[in-house]
mmCIF file of C-alpha atoms in Angstrom:
data_model
loop_
_atom_site.group_PDB
_atom_site.id
_atom_site.type_symbol
_atom_site.label_atom_id
_atom_site.label_comp_id
_atom_site.label_asym_id
_atom_site.label_seq_id
_atom_site.Cartn_x
_atom_site.Cartn_y
_atom_site.Cartn_z
ATOM 1 C CA MET A 189 0.000 0.000 0.000
ATOM 2 C CA ASN A 190 1.184 3.532 -0.819
ATOM 3 C CA HIS A 191 -0.380 6.908 0.006
ATOM 4 C CA LYS A 192 -2.629 6.959 -3.091
ATOM 5 C CA THR A 193 -3.971 3.445 -2.563
ATOM 6 C CA PHE A 194 -4.459 4.388 1.096
ATOM 7 C CA GLU A 195 -6.599 7.342 0.002
ATOM 8 C CA LEU A 196 -8.516 5.094 -2.388
ATOM 9 C CA ASN A 197 -9.302 2.581 0.365
ATOM 10 C CA LEU A 198 -10.205 5.387 2.751
ATOM 11 C CA THR A 199 -12.685 6.797 0.226
ATOM 12 C CA GLN A 200 -14.125 3.361 -0.521
ATOM 13 C CA LEU A 201 -14.679 2.791 3.185
ATOM 14 C CA GLU A 202 -16.329 6.186 3.510
ATOM 15 C CA GLU A 203 -18.756 5.179 0.767
ATOM 16 C CA SER A 204 -19.395 1.829 2.439
ATOM 17 C CA PHE A 205 -20.150 3.395 5.814
ATOM 18 C CA SER A 206 -22.458 5.915 4.132
ATOM 19 C CA LYS A 207 -24.462 3.096 2.516
ATOM 20 C CA SER A 208 -24.582 1.031 5.701
ATOM 21 C CA LYS A 209 -25.531 3.752 8.171
ATOM 22 C CA SER A 210 -29.270 3.193 7.665
ATOM 23 C CA ASN A 211 -29.080 -0.566 8.304
ATOM 24 C CA LYS A 212 -31.480 -1.923 10.905
ATOM 25 C CA TYR A 213 -30.240 -4.659 13.224
ATOM 26 C CA SER A 214 -32.484 -6.948 15.243
ATOM 27 C CA ASN A 215 -29.607 -7.670 17.615
ATOM 28 C CA PRO A 216 -28.418 -4.588 19.572
ATOM 29 C CA ARG A 217 -24.920 -6.062 19.780
ATOM 30 C CA LYS A 218 -24.659 -5.883 15.977
ATOM 31 C CA LYS A 219 -25.668 -2.217 16.058
ATOM 32 C CA LYS A 220 -23.083 -1.552 18.762
ATOM 33 C CA HIS A 221 -20.422 -3.328 16.714
ATOM 34 C CA PHE A 222 -21.270 -1.198 13.676
ATOM 35 C CA ASP A 223 -21.014 1.962 15.774
ATOM 36 C CA GLN A 224 -17.598 0.881 17.066
ATOM 37 C CA LEU A 225 -16.353 0.224 13.533
ATOM 38 C CA ARG A 226 -17.584 3.651 12.458
ATOM 39 C CA GLU A 227 -15.948 5.362 15.459
ATOM 40 C CA LEU A 228 -12.640 3.722 14.593
ATOM 41 C CA PHE A 229 -12.985 4.850 10.985
ATOM 42 C CA GLU A 230 -13.646 8.433 12.089
ATOM 43 C CA LYS A 231 -10.454 8.351 14.157
ATOM 44 C CA ILE A 232 -8.488 7.214 11.107
ATOM 45 C CA LYS A 233 -10.030 9.911 8.889
ATOM 46 C CA VAL A 234 -8.749 12.810 10.967
ATOM 47 C CA GLU A 235 -5.158 11.554 11.062
ATOM 48 C CA ASN A 236 -2.420 13.334 9.081
ATOM 49 C CA HIS A 237 -2.079 10.631 6.456
ATOM 50 C CA SER A 238 0.652 12.404 4.518
ATOM 51 C CA GLU A 239 3.102 11.656 7.335
ATOM 52 C CA PHE A 240 2.383 7.918 7.436
ATOM 53 C CA THR A 241 5.453 5.703 7.131
ATOM 54 C CA LYS A 242 5.533 2.433 5.205
ATOM 55 C CA GLU A 243 4.872 0.594 8.474
ATOM 56 C CA ASP A 244 1.904 2.871 9.187
ATOM 57 C CA LEU A 245 0.453 2.110 5.767
ATOM 58 C CA GLU A 246 0.917 -1.635 6.211
ATOM 59 C CA ASP A 247 -0.862 -1.535 9.574
ATOM 60 C CA HIS A 248 -3.725 0.435 8.080
ATOM 61 C CA PHE A 249 -4.057 -2.006 5.221
ATOM 62 C CA GLN A 250 -4.844 -4.672 7.830
ATOM 63 C CA ILE A 251 -7.256 -2.356 9.640
ATOM 64 C CA PHE A 252 -9.019 -1.488 6.382
ATOM 65 C CA GLN A 253 -9.494 -5.159 5.517
ATOM 66 C CA PHE A 254 -10.920 -5.681 8.993
ATOM 67 C CA LEU A 255 -13.367 -2.794 8.497
ATOM 68 C CA PHE A 256 -14.400 -3.929 5.006
ATOM 69 C CA ASN A 257 -15.033 -7.473 6.260
ATOM 70 C CA GLY A 258 -16.990 -6.193 9.239
ATOM 71 C CA LEU A 259 -19.278 -4.099 7.031
ATOM 72 C CA GLU A 260 -19.738 -6.989 4.605
ATOM 73 C CA PHE A 261 -20.675 -9.364 7.413
ATOM 74 C CA LEU A 262 -23.072 -6.856 9.007
ATOM 75 C CA ASP A 263 -24.704 -5.865 5.696
ATOM 76 C CA ASP A 264 -25.469 -9.518 4.942
ATOM 77 C CA SER A 265 -26.913 -10.046 8.421
ATOM 78 C CA THR A 266 -29.600 -7.361 8.038
ATOM 79 C CA LEU A 267 -31.575 -9.468 5.566
ATOM 80 C CA ASN A 268 -32.976 -11.692 8.346
ATOM 81 C CA ALA A 269 -33.519 -14.425 5.750
ATOM 82 C CA THR A 270 -31.801 -17.109 7.822
ATOM 83 C CA PRO A 271 -34.031 -18.680 10.492
ATOM 84 C CA TYR A 272 -32.560 -18.322 13.965
ATOM 85 C CA GLU A 273 -33.129 -22.041 14.478
ATOM 86 C CA ILE A 274 -30.195 -22.735 12.118
ATOM 87 C CA VAL A 275 -27.898 -20.660 14.333
ATOM 88 C CA THR A 276 -29.153 -21.895 17.723
ATOM 89 C CA GLY A 277 -27.214 -25.159 18.065
ATOM 90 C CA LEU A 278 -24.138 -23.819 16.271
ATOM 91 C CA GLU A 279 -23.943 -20.806 18.566
ATOM 92 C CA ARG A 280 -24.031 -23.045 21.616
ATOM 93 C CA ALA A 281 -21.435 -25.411 20.147
ATOM 94 C CA LEU A 282 -19.175 -22.456 19.367
ATOM 95 C CA SER A 283 -19.526 -21.176 22.928
ATOM 96 C CA ASP A 284 -18.093 -24.484 24.186
ATOM 97 C CA TRP A 285 -14.788 -23.407 22.605
ATOM 98 C CA ILE A 286 -14.898 -19.582 22.482
ATOM 99 C CA PRO A 287 -16.406 -17.431 25.265
ATOM 100 C CA GLN A 288 -19.890 -16.498 24.028
ATOM 101 C CA GLU A 289 -19.632 -12.893 25.202
ATOM 102 C CA THR A 290 -16.695 -12.297 22.835
ATOM 103 C CA PHE A 291 -18.361 -13.106 19.503
ATOM 104 C CA ILE A 292 -21.367 -12.228 17.368
ATOM 105 C CA ILE A 293 -22.671 -14.671 14.767
ATOM 106 C CA VAL A 294 -23.911 -13.233 11.495
ATOM 107 C CA THR A 295 -25.246 -15.151 8.502
ATOM 108 C CA SER A 296 -25.041 -14.881 4.749
ATOM 109 C CA LEU A 297 -26.941 -16.712 2.014
ATOM 110 C CA SER A 298 -25.137 -17.915 -1.086
ATOM 111 C CA ASN A 299 -26.424 -18.810 -4.538
ATOM 112 C CA LYS A 300 -23.977 -21.738 -4.614
ATOM 113 C CA ILE A 301 -25.604 -25.030 -3.655
ATOM 114 C CA ASN A 302 -22.624 -26.360 -1.670
ATOM 115 C CA HIS A 303 -21.463 -23.143 -0.047
ATOM 116 C CA PHE A 304 -21.352 -24.035 3.646
ATOM 117 C CA SER A 305 -18.632 -22.348 5.684
ATOM 118 C CA PHE A 306 -17.620 -20.277 8.684
ATOM 119 C CA GLU A 307 -15.641 -17.079 8.183
ATOM 120 C CA GLY A 308 -13.787 -14.858 10.595
ATOM 121 C CA ASN A 309 -10.327 -14.025 11.868
ATOM 122 C CA ASN A 310 -8.866 -16.703 14.082
ATOM 123 C CA ALA A 311 -7.782 -15.856 17.608
ATOM 124 C CA GLU A 312 -4.183 -15.086 16.647
ATOM 125 C CA LYS A 313 -5.151 -12.739 13.800
ATOM 126 C CA ASN A 314 -7.885 -11.131 15.880
ATOM 127 C CA ASN A 315 -5.517 -10.430 18.768
ATOM 128 C CA GLN A 316 -2.927 -9.001 16.378
ATOM 129 C CA LEU A 317 -5.462 -6.570 14.924
ATOM 130 C CA ARG A 318 -6.761 -5.590 18.362
ATOM 131 C CA LYS A 319 -3.198 -4.752 19.409
ATOM 132 C CA ILE A 320 -2.570 -2.630 16.302
ATOM 133 C CA ILE A 321 -5.823 -0.714 16.854
ATOM 134 C CA LYS A 322 -5.142 -0.287 20.577
ATOM 135 C CA ASP A 323 -1.564 0.897 20.052
ATOM 136 C CA ARG A 324 -2.415 3.383 17.306
ATOM 137 C CA TYR A 325 -5.799 4.702 18.387
ATOM 138 C CA ASP A 326 -6.212 3.635 22.010
ATOM 139 C CA TYR A 327 -9.484 2.037 20.938
ATOM 140 C CA GLU A 328 -10.952 -1.420 21.416
ATOM 141 C CA ILE A 329 -13.471 -3.326 19.314
ATOM 142 C CA GLU A 330 -15.491 -5.352 21.791
ATOM 143 C CA HIS A 331 -16.658 -8.350 19.734
ATOM 144 C CA ARG A 332 -15.538 -10.636 16.955
ATOM 145 C CA LEU A 333 -17.825 -11.241 13.991
ATOM 146 C CA ILE A 334 -18.127 -14.844 12.849
ATOM 147 C CA LYS A 335 -20.087 -15.377 9.648
ATOM 148 C CA ILE A 336 -21.980 -18.526 8.703
ATOM 149 C CA ASN A 337 -22.461 -19.027 4.963
ATOM 150 C CA LEU A 338 -25.111 -21.391 3.649
ATOM 151 C CA PRO A 339 -26.974 -21.903 0.364
ATOM 152 C CA LYS A 340 -30.119 -19.828 -0.085
ATOM 153 C CA VAL A 341 -32.060 -22.741 -1.554
ATOM 154 C CA LEU A 342 -31.321 -24.914 1.517
ATOM 155 C CA VAL A 343 -31.924 -22.300 4.175
ATOM 156 C CA ARG A 344 -34.654 -24.391 5.845
ATOM 157 C CA ASP A 345 -33.205 -27.782 5.026
ATOM 158 C CA TYR A 346 -32.141 -28.879 8.498
ATOM 159 C CA LEU A 347 -31.102 -32.322 7.289
ATOM 160 C CA THR A 348 -28.457 -30.859 4.987
ATOM 161 C CA CYS A 349 -27.439 -28.078 7.381
ATOM 162 C CA VAL A 350 -25.817 -30.658 9.668
ATOM 163 C CA VAL A 351 -22.758 -30.044 7.501
ATOM 164 C CA LEU A 352 -22.397 -26.694 9.286
ATOM 165 C CA TYR A 353 -21.254 -28.545 12.401
ATOM 166 C CA HIS A 354 -18.433 -29.984 10.272
ATOM 167 C CA GLU A 355 -17.598 -26.508 8.969
ATOM 168 C CA LEU A 356 -17.578 -25.200 12.531
ATOM 169 C CA GLY A 357 -15.017 -27.922 13.221
ATOM 170 C CA HIS A 358 -12.757 -26.447 10.527
ATOM 171 C CA PHE A 359 -13.149 -23.011 12.117
ATOM 172 C CA ILE A 360 -12.218 -24.330 15.561
ATOM 173 C CA ASP A 361 -9.297 -26.238 14.032
ATOM 174 C CA LEU A 362 -7.869 -22.928 12.758
ATOM 175 C CA GLU A 363 -8.748 -21.201 16.018
ATOM 176 C CA LEU A 364 -6.792 -23.730 18.093
ATOM 177 C CA ASN A 365 -4.218 -24.771 15.446
ATOM 178 C CA VAL A 366 -5.079 -28.433 16.002
ATOM 179 C CA SER A 367 -3.995 -29.716 12.577
ATOM 180 C CA ALA A 368 -0.934 -27.473 12.692
ATOM 181 C CA LYS A 369 0.107 -28.976 16.035
ATOM 182 C CA LEU A 370 -0.545 -32.512 14.813
ATOM 183 C CA PHE A 371 1.697 -31.769 11.831
ATOM 184 C CA GLN A 372 4.391 -30.282 14.075
ATOM 185 C CA ASN A 373 4.348 -33.359 16.288
ATOM 186 C CA LYS A 374 4.657 -35.728 13.339
ATOM 187 C CA PHE A 375 7.188 -33.920 11.146
ATOM 188 C CA GLY A 376 9.034 -31.772 13.673
ATOM 189 C CA LYS A 377 8.492 -28.507 11.800
ATOM 190 C CA PRO A 378 5.723 -25.903 11.278
ATOM 191 C CA HIS A 379 3.061 -26.792 8.731
ATOM 192 C CA ILE A 380 3.904 -23.693 6.694
ATOM 193 C CA LEU A 381 7.155 -25.467 5.797
ATOM 194 C CA MET A 382 5.454 -28.526 4.314
ATOM 195 C CA PHE A 383 6.820 -29.346 0.876
ATOM 196 C CA THR A 384 6.158 -32.980 0.051
ATOM 197 C CA LYS A 385 2.942 -34.564 -1.125
ATOM 198 C CA GLU A 386 2.956 -36.759 1.966
ATOM 199 C CA GLU A 387 3.155 -33.721 4.272
ATOM 200 C CA PHE A 388 0.394 -31.846 2.487
ATOM 201 C CA ARG A 389 -1.808 -34.927 2.465
ATOM 202 C CA TYR A 390 -1.317 -35.527 6.205
ATOM 203 C CA TYR A 391 -2.161 -31.922 7.113
ATOM 204 C CA ALA A 392 -5.288 -31.854 4.907
ATOM 205 C CA HIS A 393 -6.519 -35.241 6.113
ATOM 206 C CA ALA A 394 -5.946 -34.308 9.761
ATOM 207 C CA GLY A 395 -8.159 -31.245 9.274
ATOM 208 C CA GLU A 396 -10.970 -33.285 7.743
ATOM 209 C CA TYR A 397 -10.831 -35.944 10.436
ATOM 210 C CA PHE A 398 -10.888 -33.303 13.164
ATOM 211 C CA ALA A 399 -13.903 -31.540 11.601
ATOM 212 C CA ASP A 400 -15.727 -34.882 11.301
ATOM 213 C CA LEU A 401 -15.033 -35.751 14.933
ATOM 214 C CA PHE A 402 -15.923 -32.265 16.087
ATOM 215 C CA ALA A 403 -19.327 -32.532 14.423
ATOM 216 C CA ALA A 404 -19.902 -36.020 15.821
ATOM 217 C CA GLN A 405 -19.616 -34.612 19.364
ATOM 218 C CA TYR A 406 -22.896 -32.808 18.827
ATOM 219 C CA ILE A 407 -24.894 -34.575 16.112
ATOM 220 C CA GLU A 408 -23.613 -38.157 16.344
ATOM 221 C CA ASP A 409 -23.172 -39.596 12.826
ATOM 222 C CA SER A 410 -25.639 -37.216 11.129
ATOM 223 C CA SER A 411 -22.861 -35.520 9.188
ATOM 224 C CA SER A 412 -21.531 -38.932 8.105
ATOM 225 C CA ILE A 413 -24.949 -39.859 6.742
ATOM 226 C CA TYR A 414 -24.937 -36.746 4.575
ATOM 227 C CA LEU A 415 -21.283 -37.279 3.645
ATOM 228 C CA ASN A 416 -22.120 -40.785 2.427
ATOM 229 C CA TYR A 417 -24.683 -39.200 0.127
ATOM 230 C CA VAL A 418 -22.484 -36.469 -1.397
ATOM 231 C CA ALA A 419 -19.234 -38.496 -1.472
ATOM 232 C CA HIS A 420 -20.376 -42.114 -1.557
ATOM 233 C CA ASN A 421 -17.445 -44.528 -1.922
ATOM 234 C CA HIS A 422 -15.026 -41.708 -2.745
ATOM 235 C CA SER A 423 -11.442 -42.875 -2.477
ATOM 236 C CA ALA A 424 -8.752 -40.852 -0.711
ATOM 237 C CA SER A 425 -7.410 -37.747 -2.452
ATOM 238 C CA ASN A 426 -4.684 -35.264 -1.533
ATOM 239 C CA THR A 427 -7.258 -33.130 0.266
ATOM 240 C CA HIS A 428 -9.717 -35.642 1.758
ATOM 241 C CA PRO A 429 -9.527 -39.118 3.294
ATOM 242 C CA ALA A 430 -11.649 -41.874 1.778
ATOM 243 C CA THR A 431 -15.321 -41.581 2.704
ATOM 244 C CA PHE A 432 -15.287 -45.057 4.263
ATOM 245 C CA ASP A 433 -12.325 -44.146 6.479
ATOM 246 C CA ARG A 434 -13.991 -40.927 7.605
ATOM 247 C CA ILE A 435 -17.203 -42.713 8.531
ATOM 248 C CA GLN A 436 -15.270 -45.409 10.409
ATOM 249 C CA LYS A 437 -13.304 -42.818 12.370
ATOM 250 C CA VAL A 438 -16.545 -41.183 13.493
ATOM 251 C CA LEU A 439 -17.979 -44.543 14.564
ATOM 252 C CA GLN A 440 -14.817 -45.269 16.563
ATOM 253 C CA PHE A 441 -15.240 -41.945 18.358
ATOM 254 C CA ILE A 442 -18.949 -42.490 19.038
ATOM 255 C CA ASN A 443 -18.268 -46.004 20.343
ATOM 256 C CA GLN A 444 -15.314 -44.681 22.352
ATOM 257 C CA ASP A 445 -12.974 -47.180 20.697
ATOM 258 C CA SER A 446 -9.218 -46.728 20.883
ATOM 259 C CA ASP A 447 -7.655 -44.962 17.880
ATOM 260 C CA PRO A 448 -4.159 -43.399 17.550
ATOM 261 C CA LEU A 449 -5.286 -40.261 15.688
ATOM 262 C CA ILE A 450 -8.168 -39.565 18.078
ATOM 263 C CA GLU A 451 -5.799 -40.008 21.011
ATOM 264 C CA GLU A 452 -3.279 -37.636 19.416
ATOM 265 C CA ILE A 453 -6.004 -35.023 18.851
ATOM 266 C CA GLN A 454 -7.077 -35.311 22.486
ATOM 267 C CA HIS A 455 -3.450 -34.922 23.562
ATOM 268 C CA VAL A 456 -3.049 -31.750 21.463
ATOM 269 C CA LEU A 457 -6.261 -30.287 22.878
ATOM 270 C CA GLN A 458 -5.166 -31.105 26.416
ATOM 271 C CA GLN A 459 -1.794 -29.437 25.855
ATOM 272 C CA SER A 460 -3.605 -26.366 24.507
ATOM 273 C CA GLY A 461 -5.553 -26.066 27.744
ATOM 274 C CA VAL A 462 -9.001 -26.372 26.142
ATOM 275 C CA SER A 463 -11.814 -28.901 26.238
ATOM 276 C CA GLN A 464 -11.272 -32.324 24.737
ATOM 277 C CA LEU A 465 -13.599 -33.931 22.237
ATOM 278 C CA ALA A 466 -16.533 -35.521 24.076
ATOM 279 C CA LEU A 467 -20.030 -36.802 23.355
ATOM 280 C CA ARG A 468 -22.128 -33.682 23.850
ATOM 281 C CA TYR A 469 -25.492 -35.025 22.694
ATOM 282 C CA GLU A 470 -28.268 -36.887 24.498
ATOM 283 C CA THR A 471 -29.784 -39.535 22.263
ATOM 284 C CA ILE A 472 -33.504 -39.196 21.557
ATOM 285 C CA ASP A 473 -35.427 -42.430 20.915
ATOM 286 C CA PRO A 474 -37.257 -41.969 17.594
ATOM 287 C CA GLU A 475 -39.944 -44.445 18.680
ATOM 288 C CA THR A 476 -41.002 -42.295 21.655
ATOM 289 C CA SER A 477 -40.235 -38.829 20.305
ATOM 290 C CA GLY A 478 -42.878 -36.203 19.627
ATOM 291 C CA PHE A 479 -42.234 -36.692 15.910
ATOM 292 C CA THR A 480 -44.220 -39.946 15.942
ATOM 293 C CA ASN A 481 -47.328 -37.872 16.735
ATOM 294 C CA LEU A 482 -46.436 -35.246 14.131
ATOM 295 C CA ILE A 483 -45.612 -32.706 16.835
ATOM 296 C CA PRO A 484 -42.277 -31.089 17.767
ATOM 297 C CA HIS A 485 -40.152 -32.999 20.241
ATOM 298 C CA LYS A 486 -39.900 -31.394 23.682
ATOM 299 C CA VAL A 487 -36.210 -30.545 23.993
ATOM 300 C CA GLU A 488 -35.165 -30.555 27.662
ATOM 301 C CA ASN A 489 -31.558 -29.354 27.410
ATOM 302 C CA VAL A 490 -28.788 -28.270 25.051
ATOM 303 C CA ASN A 491 -27.523 -31.830 24.535
ATOM 304 C CA GLN A 492 -30.967 -32.828 23.268
ATOM 305 C CA LEU A 493 -31.033 -29.687 21.138
ATOM 306 C CA HIS A 494 -28.050 -30.988 19.156
ATOM 307 C CA ALA A 495 -29.549 -34.497 19.073
ATOM 308 C CA VAL A 496 -32.686 -33.243 17.273
ATOM 309 C CA TYR A 497 -30.681 -33.346 14.035
ATOM 310 C CA LYS A 498 -29.916 -37.038 14.481
ATOM 311 C CA LEU A 499 -33.585 -37.628 15.321
ATOM 312 C CA GLY A 500 -34.526 -35.891 12.081
ATOM 313 C CA TRP A 501 -32.142 -38.025 10.044
ATOM 314 C CA GLU A 502 -33.331 -41.273 11.637
ATOM 315 C CA THR A 503 -36.925 -40.279 10.940
ATOM 316 C CA TRP A 504 -36.107 -39.471 7.306
ATOM 317 C CA MET A 505 -34.014 -42.587 6.690
ATOM 318 C CA LYS A 506 -36.800 -44.880 7.979
ATOM 319 C CA SER A 507 -39.653 -42.951 6.384
ATOM 320 C CA ASP A 508 -40.766 -45.934 4.293
ATOM 321 C CA ASP A 509 -41.589 -47.866 7.465
ATOM 322 C CA ASN A 510 -42.511 -45.293 10.119
ATOM 323 C CA PHE A 511 -45.365 -42.811 10.546
ATOM 324 C CA LEU A 512 -44.234 -40.931 7.430
ATOM 325 C CA SER A 513 -44.995 -43.879 5.158
ATOM 326 C CA ARG A 514 -48.513 -42.605 4.429
ATOM 327 C CA PHE A 515 -47.183 -39.322 3.046
ATOM 328 C CA GLU A 516 -45.698 -38.515 -0.339
ATOM 329 C CA ARG A 517 -41.951 -37.943 -0.644
ATOM 330 C CA ARG A 518 -42.116 -34.146 -0.731
ATOM 331 C CA GLU A 519 -44.544 -34.078 2.182
ATOM 332 C CA ARG A 520 -42.158 -36.216 4.207
ATOM 333 C CA TYR A 521 -39.344 -33.774 3.482
ATOM 334 C CA HIS A 522 -41.363 -30.785 4.675
ATOM 335 C CA ILE A 523 -42.714 -32.599 7.723
ATOM 336 C CA VAL A 524 -39.269 -33.658 8.975
ATOM 337 C CA ASN A 525 -37.739 -30.232 8.451
ATOM 338 C CA ASN A 526 -40.710 -28.476 10.051
ATOM 339 C CA LEU A 527 -40.580 -30.779 13.070
ATOM 340 C CA ILE A 528 -36.853 -30.098 13.541
ATOM 341 C CA GLU A 529 -37.367 -26.356 13.204
ATOM 342 C CA LYS A 530 -40.327 -26.228 15.599
ATOM 343 C CA SER A 531 -38.512 -28.369 18.176
ATOM 344 C CA ILE A 532 -35.599 -25.920 18.197
ATOM 345 C CA SER A 533 -37.919 -22.901 18.148
ATOM 346 C CA ASN A 534 -39.892 -24.151 21.145
ATOM 347 C CA PHE A 535 -36.653 -24.707 23.049
ATOM 348 C CA ASN A 536 -35.634 -21.096 22.322
ATOM 349 C CA VAL A 537 -38.982 -19.786 23.551
ATOM 350 C CA GLN A 538 -38.774 -21.853 26.735
ATOM 351 C CA GLU A 539 -35.249 -20.645 27.408
ATOM 352 C CA ILE A 540 -36.201 -16.979 26.936
ATOM 353 C CA TRP A 541 -39.266 -17.490 29.126
ATOM 354 C CA ALA A 542 -37.194 -19.072 31.903
ATOM 355 C CA LYS A 543 -34.727 -16.157 31.880
ATOM 356 C CA ASN A 544 -37.541 -13.622 32.253
ATOM 357 C CA ILE A 545 -39.337 -15.320 35.146
#
């Protein structure tokens, strides 16, 4: 960045803030975050930019990217097109690993059918930016924005959205450097120095296995069921393990069987001073659930909240033989997804009610 590109970015940001200032946010924390971003921008505007050194410009390039991303995330979140039920379980899973008071989840809908992901600076990058902002402007941004991306056409498809738990696993992997530490332990060097095909393959596979296991903590093998649909019998590649191996690893974790990779992951997590992988769901019997009476299941706690996804998948997979058998295929699809959504929604209402008593 030089002084002219700095001025260009400054002007572009000014335009972006002008367009975003009339946004309405349902969550007051999002509005507060926007106000903090704008206050920081105003502080930058009044600086004597002509005296900026090369280091000053480089720091501001990082700050500008942070501001642009923040506005993008917040602009997308004003659409309110994503049902809160999609976010509910993911937000609680995320809070098991990152203090809930430090982050704000926003959502964005994509036109791409397979666009499921989490976006946001990891802890290291976030802390670096906070330090730059604090040192230069004596200012602190209170929250981190974490964006969930999902396909617009599948926004109420709770069966498919189980993949978001897997994507959250990738986010946590980067947050805690799990795959990076596994690589370091195996090859005795940082992962950024990987050169061989074997090294790249190990690092990529470790990340996929961790994300699979992370998801299984909350939704049992629901993500594996979907994986077996989208990648049935896929053999191993440089970026992904074989589908069969991934499914088997999840089953080993669920059954609490001994496995060297799982044990190594647990060791890395323990050394990092964070929670270890654990079964964080409470199995719901599909034969006695509310679904059998075509009513939402009464979710009693957060562990059951996560388990509703597995209940939905079991209901769908056995729909030729259970209470759904008298309905047409499309009706079954809508019934299962509606029952999942209403079960989560009722839990949210009960939780809000309990807090206000």
